[in-house]
């Protein structure tokens, strides 16, 4: 056995013992040392860098470590093996995660507009904007020697009077503070209650002098990114909004790797902790801090996530999802409370979860399909959610069919060397001059913001432009030469969008053939899924009336370019509508409206699921779609080179 | 400031700082050092002994410390004041408490009989012996590629089928383990459920191979003693029984002192911890250990305690109980769960609490009055619960009136120098030869067990015999001389029941004039309460048809002697019935039968409360009753000296 010492940046050291030849990443994970490893240790992502301080490692050289970095001791943990006692320095993943958290600036119209539109649209669809939460003002007479009714009975009676309901449920948390709150406020209080047809549940009692805001928390748990909003349950107003990387990323980029990790000893607990303690709770804290909102005044939470995310959130065994016969533990769940899983809001807050409909079509899709309103229209519509998994729903008010494909994190900037989410510094749109091959791009942020990386919509534009300018061929390989086109010693081509001197980062912002290849596989997965699902219903792409595109790819998505690269079918661009993060707006709707919540369950119940892997032609479709725009160019008559 | 070092027996040291002249017991309590102080530091009980190791204390000499003990450094903490830096040794209260815990031997018929009788009697009274808990055996088909319903939905459907009820509530704890339990047992399980008219709540899923026992926990929380039984909810069988001192004793012997303590910073939490963490949870652990029962399989708990005990159990502010206008926070409570207050049973277990009806008539009395069945008979009956507080209920099937008086702990052996509870070594019955003044007593335990102390029933006998033999006068003072009668240097008389050589302890077992005086005040409180309540209703004692005596005083109570000392009214002894710990059998009944639970609420609703302190004649009655048998001997025509 050899001794391995991990020096954690800003957090002391951890000693571990390892066999000769053991993998350093595995040793770290066994010892609960957090190292960012979105690709699960396949050597692909290059994120698991550690620095050798003393001793030796048997480390493979990879393109992710430059010569200078190697000389400084940087190694990829997943490509390093133990050969003796060794000490390595581990960058602080927690601060990396914190720094990735972003609280939205709600003074920007754009941030709020999405929710206002959602609210308006579902109301227009005939959904009543009313939920079960409300504030009751209760004025009781103060007890005297002649009126000796105890506080609890006095209060129960007053709530019965005020609501006309006979069953009043007063939980321990309220009973516990009742004597104090009543006396401090002369038996005049504001109560936060949930009313159903048969009972009233009292969440809280508060001083009468100020009407409390009933906080609601909607969370979209994406495999890569977690987004949340804090809302006023009575008005639907957005109070705060934030997002951050999903803390589970260090255990693998996709759901399969997360499930595998969850099966290791203590793994389920670790993944639950990563998403709750390290992701959702900090998001709540940040949002509440930013507007000085007490987190105990968040009384209800709605979650939309894919089936695996929902299982891991609840610490429920997710392994059956990936093992034949692919049975999730639950589609729906009732009776889940914040205190059950340690969400830092009011402990009695109900957590409602948008229902899953299959192992690979989860609550993010049922919530999103609800918000797209495709279930409410006679026209044939296609709903596409571009996340780490791509999911599709096709149908109308008569039927709905769904399917899922694994697209990887490319749409959110993952698996792309200069990829990033659609935040400040991201190239979000781009054109390239056919002759000079010079790019012209727009960068998210204030005017003059220098480019740092490329977000999903930017990558679509860049690949489409490189292709239509004839700079890359249908296979995504560079076929022209120029100042911005380079080849490394392995022969891999790349296109530089911004040289280091013009970039906001310390290196060139570029796109490589590996990036393009990753992206082509992602878009190929989406297009072949669309084709396969439509074919199974005897539909063709020209029968699609509308396409609703959702996901974190960014509102800047250029639908023309998405057609040009063969990601979406070649139908008129007017038919495409970008609806933003519909998983989050779906969760928002479920909080805002009890009818909406029920409707999400109806949508889920009425949706059939097509398992693509059981359709023999799917693989052929996929292979055919892994070209620009497609091996069968007749499918894309409107796509022309410049 | 001086430094005070507490050397805790078996638990290290605690350093504290104190002002000159500060009281040592107060210093200890402020520093969270547990010293047994049932009399709240009045110098009466002599339990707060500590040993001076170094330094000096300004300590009053008291009769509780012998000369030898004083020389060894023993002092009463409550009678000691700080004069400089000091180090004292503190006996381990925790081990003292643990050693006082007693798990009953259920092979003894007597222990079980009480509950069997209760069960039979309430059934005879027409109460249905059925509760909402049951075990369901559920056999589901195993999922296949063609039958892909998720576990949760599959289970919900099967439970709906089995029960005919539509609302199935599956809590997080069950959802969490479902995938595992179902697969380990081929989707064949036993479920512990609670059925109401509208829904089913699933507490647990267990392997199908063995039918689980549904554990129920009934607890009587007395001010001095806490008793508990573990039962089979389906059969009513008693599985284990145990009792122990209430860990709150160290903060004061009576409810008023406990409430005062609860108002100090952190006091509410401290008292809650003392009764839950230090008393009830260890009782549960001991019972479960003794019969190898998993404590998570206790799914329901019933509590009967006085109003203050109920409030302190829940950490609810009890101060309004003792402050005008004397308003408890609650009579009833719904929606209380084991996890709310940290009881170590199934976290979702409901805790049902026998309702209080006033500040000084609590759930112990409503549960006890239910069990006495006086509400079910046309005859006029009197129910008397002899605890630290004495509570009375008088009435029949038409009306019920209750009142309470403060009797102190004398009936349970407290405030009596050789007092003890009715366990091994206690003198439980006694006669005295008029001429020789020699005692003849029986001791609890195996044959030959030597006497250690005296329990409540023994004290009644001894005082009655001393009085009828003319050894003490009507004021309780010794008026005869003899070998067994002694006077100490302060002139205080005592009667030795067993000299050290014949005793099981290291000192004489005796009864002193102080003990007799304490007991006379206790019995005087009871008798004057009976008289005052009857008078308020225009009843006289001869109109009482039956008297039901409950409490920990012991089944050996000699009713004739209780009349002889003027504790109970002078009516024929056949009318008296000892019914044991009716608070505990009441809680047991509430678990066993839903009808019984409802009936306890009815009994509480129909019971009026007489506040004795508002009756002007009560104090005169009390003064008159503080004699043997009474100042007005015509009230006790059947009492004669031997």
CSV table of N, CA and C in Angstrom, one decimal, chain A residues 143-145 147-153 156 167-172 175-176 178-180 183 198-199 272 314-317 320 324-336 340-341, chain B residues 143-145 147-153 156 167-172 175-176 178-180 183 198-199 272 314-317 320 324-336 340-341:
chain,number,residue,atom,x,y,z
A,143,UNK,N,-57.6,35.9,25.9
A,143,UNK,CA,-58.2,35.2,27.0
A,143,UNK,C,-58.2,36.0,28.3
A,144,UNK,N,-59.2,35.7,29.1
A,144,UNK,CA,-59.4,36.3,30.4
A,144,UNK,C,-59.8,35.2,31.4
A,145,UNK,N,-59.9,35.6,32.7
A,145,UNK,CA,-60.3,34.6,33.7
A,145,UNK,C,-61.7,34.0,33.3
A,147,UNK,N,-62.8,33.7,30.1
A,147,UNK,CA,-62.7,33.1,28.7
A,147,UNK,C,-61.4,32.4,28.7
A,148,UNK,N,-61.4,31.1,29.2
A,148,UNK,CA,-60.1,30.4,29.4
A,148,UNK,C,-59.9,29.4,28.3
A,149,UNK,N,-60.4,29.5,27.1
A,149,UNK,CA,-60.1,28.6,26.1
A,149,UNK,C,-58.6,28.6,25.8
A,150,UNK,N,-58.0,27.4,25.7
A,150,UNK,CA,-56.5,27.4,25.4
A,150,UNK,C,-56.3,28.0,24.0
A,151,UNK,N,-55.0,28.4,23.8
A,151,UNK,CA,-54.6,29.0,22.5
A,151,UNK,C,-54.9,28.1,21.3
A,152,UNK,N,-54.6,26.9,21.4
A,152,UNK,CA,-54.8,26.0,20.2
A,152,UNK,C,-56.2,25.9,19.8
A,153,UNK,N,-57.1,25.7,20.8
A,153,UNK,CA,-58.5,25.5,20.6
A,153,UNK,C,-59.1,26.9,20.1
A,156,UNK,N,-57.9,27.3,16.5
A,156,UNK,CA,-58.6,26.3,15.6
A,156,UNK,C,-60.0,26.8,15.3
A,167,UNK,N,-61.9,20.8,9.4
A,167,UNK,CA,-60.6,20.2,9.8
A,167,UNK,C,-59.5,21.1,9.7
A,168,UNK,N,-59.0,21.5,10.8
A,168,UNK,CA,-57.9,22.5,10.8
A,168,UNK,C,-56.7,21.7,11.4
A,169,UNK,N,-55.7,21.6,10.5
A,169,UNK,CA,-54.5,20.9,11.0
A,169,UNK,C,-53.4,21.8,11.4
A,170,UNK,N,-53.0,21.7,12.6
A,170,UNK,CA,-52.0,22.6,13.2
A,170,UNK,C,-50.7,21.8,13.5
A,171,UNK,N,-49.7,21.9,12.7
A,171,UNK,CA,-48.5,21.1,13.0
A,171,UNK,C,-47.7,21.5,14.2
A,172,UNK,N,-46.8,20.7,14.5
A,172,UNK,CA,-45.9,20.9,15.7
A,172,UNK,C,-45.3,22.3,15.7
A,175,UNK,N,-47.8,24.9,16.7
A,175,UNK,CA,-48.1,24.7,18.1
A,175,UNK,C,-47.0,25.2,19.0
A,176,UNK,N,-45.8,24.9,18.6
A,176,UNK,CA,-44.6,25.2,19.4
A,176,UNK,C,-44.4,26.6,19.7
A,178,UNK,N,-46.9,29.0,19.2
A,178,UNK,CA,-48.2,29.7,19.3
A,178,UNK,C,-48.3,30.6,20.6
A,179,UNK,N,-48.0,30.1,21.7
A,179,UNK,CA,-48.2,30.9,23.0
A,179,UNK,C,-47.4,32.2,22.8
A,180,UNK,N,-46.2,32.1,22.4
A,180,UNK,CA,-45.4,33.3,22.2
A,180,UNK,C,-45.9,34.3,21.2
A,183,UNK,N,-49.3,36.0,22.2
A,183,UNK,CA,-49.2,37.0,23.2
A,183,UNK,C,-48.4,38.3,22.8
A,198,UNK,N,-61.4,19.8,1.9
A,198,UNK,CA,-61.8,19.2,3.2
A,198,UNK,C,-61.0,19.7,4.4
A,199,UNK,N,-59.9,20.3,4.2
A,199,UNK,CA,-59.2,20.8,5.4
A,199,UNK,C,-58.3,22.0,5.1
A,272,UNK,N,-27.3,12.5,-3.7
A,272,UNK,CA,-28.4,13.3,-3.1
A,272,UNK,C,-27.8,14.6,-2.5
A,314,UNK,N,-34.3,12.3,-4.5
A,314,UNK,CA,-35.0,11.7,-3.4
A,314,UNK,C,-34.2,10.5,-2.8
A,315,UNK,N,-33.0,10.3,-3.3
A,315,UNK,CA,-32.2,9.2,-2.7
A,315,UNK,C,-32.8,7.9,-3.0
A,316,UNK,N,-33.6,7.8,-4.0
A,316,UNK,CA,-34.3,6.5,-4.3
A,316,UNK,C,-33.4,5.8,-5.3
A,317,UNK,N,-33.4,4.5,-5.1
A,317,UNK,CA,-32.6,3.6,-6.0
A,317,UNK,C,-32.9,3.9,-7.5
A,320,UNK,N,-32.7,0.5,-11.2
A,320,UNK,CA,-33.7,-0.1,-12.1
A,320,UNK,C,-34.0,0.7,-13.4
A,324,UNK,N,-32.7,-3.7,-17.4
A,324,UNK,CA,-33.9,-4.3,-17.9
A,324,UNK,C,-34.7,-4.8,-16.8
A,325,UNK,N,-36.0,-4.7,-16.7
A,325,UNK,CA,-36.9,-4.1,-17.7
A,325,UNK,C,-37.1,-2.6,-17.6
A,326,UNK,N,-36.1,-1.8,-17.1
A,326,UNK,CA,-36.1,-0.4,-17.1
A,326,UNK,C,-37.3,0.2,-16.3
A,327,UNK,N,-37.4,-0.1,-15.0
A,327,UNK,CA,-38.6,0.3,-14.2
A,327,UNK,C,-38.2,1.4,-13.3
A,328,UNK,N,-38.6,2.6,-13.4
A,328,UNK,CA,-38.3,3.6,-12.4
A,328,UNK,C,-39.0,3.2,-11.1
A,329,UNK,N,-38.6,3.8,-10.0
A,329,UNK,CA,-39.3,3.5,-8.7
A,329,UNK,C,-40.6,4.2,-8.7
A,330,UNK,N,-40.7,5.4,-9.3
A,330,UNK,CA,-41.9,6.2,-9.3
A,330,UNK,C,-42.1,7.0,-10.6
A,331,UNK,N,-43.3,7.2,-11.0
A,331,UNK,CA,-43.6,8.3,-11.9
A,331,UNK,C,-44.0,9.5,-11.1
A,332,UNK,N,-45.0,9.3,-10.3
A,332,UNK,CA,-45.5,10.4,-9.4
A,332,UNK,C,-45.1,10.1,-8.0
A,333,UNK,N,-45.1,11.1,-7.2
A,333,UNK,CA,-45.0,10.8,-5.7
A,333,UNK,C,-45.9,11.8,-5.0
A,334,UNK,N,-46.6,11.4,-4.0
A,334,UNK,CA,-47.3,12.3,-3.1
A,334,UNK,C,-46.6,12.3,-1.8
A,335,UNK,N,-47.0,13.1,-0.8
A,335,UNK,CA,-46.5,13.0,0.5
A,335,UNK,C,-45.0,13.2,0.7
A,336,UNK,N,-44.5,14.1,-0.1
A,336,UNK,CA,-43.0,14.5,0.1
A,336,UNK,C,-42.9,15.9,0.6
A,340,UNK,N,-38.1,16.0,4.6
A,340,UNK,CA,-37.8,14.6,4.2
A,340,UNK,C,-36.4,14.5,3.6
A,341,UNK,N,-36.1,15.5,2.7
A,341,UNK,CA,-34.8,15.4,2.0
A,341,UNK,C,-33.9,16.6,2.3
B,143,UNK,N,-42.4,-6.7,-12.5
B,143,UNK,CA,-42.4,-6.0,-13.8
B,143,UNK,C,-41.6,-6.7,-14.9
B,144,UNK,N,-42.0,-6.6,-16.1
B,144,UNK,CA,-41.3,-7.1,-17.3
B,144,UNK,C,-41.2,-6.1,-18.3
B,145,UNK,N,-40.6,-6.4,-19.5
B,145,UNK,CA,-40.5,-5.4,-20.6
B,145,UNK,C,-41.9,-5.1,-21.1
B,147,UNK,N,-44.6,-5.1,-19.0
B,147,UNK,CA,-45.4,-4.5,-17.9
B,147,UNK,C,-44.5,-3.6,-17.1
B,148,UNK,N,-44.4,-2.4,-17.6
B,148,UNK,CA,-43.4,-1.5,-17.1
B,148,UNK,C,-43.9,-0.4,-16.1
B,149,UNK,N,-45.0,-0.7,-15.4
B,149,UNK,CA,-45.5,0.2,-14.4
B,149,UNK,C,-44.4,0.4,-13.3
B,150,UNK,N,-44.1,1.7,-13.0
B,150,UNK,CA,-43.1,1.9,-11.9
B,150,UNK,C,-43.5,1.3,-10.6
B,151,UNK,N,-42.6,1.1,-9.7
B,151,UNK,CA,-42.9,0.5,-8.4
B,151,UNK,C,-43.9,1.2,-7.6
B,152,UNK,N,-43.8,2.5,-7.6
B,152,UNK,CA,-44.7,3.3,-6.7
B,152,UNK,C,-46.1,3.2,-7.2
B,153,UNK,N,-46.3,3.3,-8.5
B,153,UNK,CA,-47.7,3.2,-9.1
B,153,UNK,C,-48.2,1.8,-9.0
B,156,UNK,N,-49.2,1.4,-5.3
B,156,UNK,CA,-50.4,2.2,-5.0
B,156,UNK,C,-51.6,1.5,-5.5
B,167,UNK,N,-57.4,6.9,-1.9
B,167,UNK,CA,-56.2,7.7,-1.6
B,167,UNK,C,-55.2,6.9,-0.8
B,168,UNK,N,-54.1,6.6,-1.5
B,168,UNK,CA,-53.0,5.9,-0.8
B,168,UNK,C,-51.8,6.9,-0.6
B,169,UNK,N,-51.5,7.1,0.6
B,169,UNK,CA,-50.4,8.0,0.9
B,169,UNK,C,-49.1,7.2,1.2
B,170,UNK,N,-48.1,7.5,0.4
B,170,UNK,CA,-46.8,6.7,0.5
B,170,UNK,C,-45.8,7.8,0.9
B,171,UNK,N,-45.3,7.7,2.1
B,171,UNK,CA,-44.4,8.8,2.6
B,171,UNK,C,-43.0,8.5,2.0
B,172,UNK,N,-42.1,9.5,2.2
B,172,UNK,CA,-40.8,9.4,1.7
B,172,UNK,C,-40.0,8.2,2.2
B,175,UNK,N,-41.1,5.3,0.0
B,175,UNK,CA,-40.7,5.5,-1.3
B,175,UNK,C,-39.2,5.2,-1.5
B,176,UNK,N,-38.5,5.6,-0.4
B,176,UNK,CA,-37.0,5.6,-0.4
B,176,UNK,C,-36.5,4.2,-0.5
B,178,UNK,N,-38.4,1.4,-1.4
B,178,UNK,CA,-39.3,0.6,-2.2
B,178,UNK,C,-38.6,-0.3,-3.2
B,179,UNK,N,-37.7,0.3,-4.0
B,179,UNK,CA,-37.1,-0.4,-5.1
B,179,UNK,C,-36.4,-1.7,-4.5
B,180,UNK,N,-35.6,-1.4,-3.4
B,180,UNK,CA,-34.8,-2.5,-2.8
B,180,UNK,C,-35.7,-3.6,-2.2
B,183,UNK,N,-37.7,-5.7,-4.8
B,183,UNK,CA,-36.9,-6.6,-5.6
B,183,UNK,C,-36.3,-7.8,-4.8
B,198,UNK,N,-61.2,7.6,4.6
B,198,UNK,CA,-60.9,8.1,3.3
B,198,UNK,C,-59.6,7.8,2.7
B,199,UNK,N,-58.6,7.4,3.5
B,199,UNK,CA,-57.3,7.1,2.9
B,199,UNK,C,-56.6,6.0,3.7
B,272,UNK,N,-37.5,19.6,27.8
B,272,UNK,CA,-37.9,18.7,26.8
B,272,UNK,C,-36.9,17.5,26.6
B,314,UNK,N,-43.7,18.8,24.6
B,314,UNK,CA,-43.7,19.3,23.3
B,314,UNK,C,-42.9,20.6,23.1
B,315,UNK,N,-42.2,21.0,24.2
B,315,UNK,CA,-41.4,22.2,24.2
B,315,UNK,C,-42.2,23.4,24.0
B,316,UNK,N,-43.5,23.3,24.3
B,316,UNK,CA,-44.4,24.4,24.2
B,316,UNK,C,-44.4,25.3,25.4
B,317,UNK,N,-44.5,26.6,25.3
B,317,UNK,CA,-44.4,27.5,26.4
B,317,UNK,C,-45.5,27.1,27.4
B,320,UNK,N,-47.9,30.3,30.6
B,320,UNK,CA,-49.3,30.7,30.7
B,320,UNK,C,-50.1,29.8,31.6
B,324,UNK,N,-51.9,34.1,35.6
B,324,UNK,CA,-53.3,34.5,35.3
B,324,UNK,C,-53.4,35.0,33.8
B,325,UNK,N,-54.4,34.7,33.0
B,325,UNK,CA,-55.6,33.9,33.4
B,325,UNK,C,-55.4,32.4,33.3
B,326,UNK,N,-54.2,31.8,33.4
B,326,UNK,CA,-54.0,30.4,33.5
B,326,UNK,C,-54.5,29.7,32.2
B,327,UNK,N,-53.9,30.1,31.1
B,327,UNK,CA,-54.4,29.5,29.8
B,327,UNK,C,-53.3,28.5,29.2
B,328,UNK,N,-53.6,27.3,29.2
B,328,UNK,CA,-52.6,26.4,28.5
B,328,UNK,C,-52.6,26.7,27.0
B,329,UNK,N,-51.5,26.3,26.4
B,329,UNK,CA,-51.4,26.5,24.9
B,329,UNK,C,-52.4,25.6,24.2
B,330,UNK,N,-52.6,24.4,24.8
B,330,UNK,CA,-53.5,23.5,24.1
B,330,UNK,C,-54.2,22.5,25.1
B,331,UNK,N,-55.4,22.1,24.7
B,331,UNK,CA,-56.0,21.0,25.4
B,331,UNK,C,-55.7,19.7,24.5
B,332,UNK,N,-56.1,19.8,23.3
B,332,UNK,CA,-55.9,18.8,22.3
B,332,UNK,C,-54.8,19.2,21.3
B,333,UNK,N,-54.2,18.2,20.7
B,333,UNK,CA,-53.3,18.5,19.6
B,333,UNK,C,-53.5,17.5,18.5
B,334,UNK,N,-53.6,17.9,17.3
B,334,UNK,CA,-53.6,16.9,16.2
B,334,UNK,C,-52.2,17.1,15.5
B,335,UNK,N,-52.0,16.2,14.5
B,335,UNK,CA,-50.8,16.4,13.6
B,335,UNK,C,-49.5,16.5,14.4
B,336,UNK,N,-49.3,15.6,15.4
B,336,UNK,CA,-48.0,15.5,16.0
B,336,UNK,C,-47.4,14.2,15.6
B,340,UNK,N,-41.2,15.0,15.0
B,340,UNK,CA,-41.3,16.4,15.5
B,340,UNK,C,-40.6,16.6,16.8
B,341,UNK,N,-40.7,15.7,17.7
B,341,UNK,CA,-40.1,15.9,19.0
B,341,UNK,C,-39.0,14.9,19.3
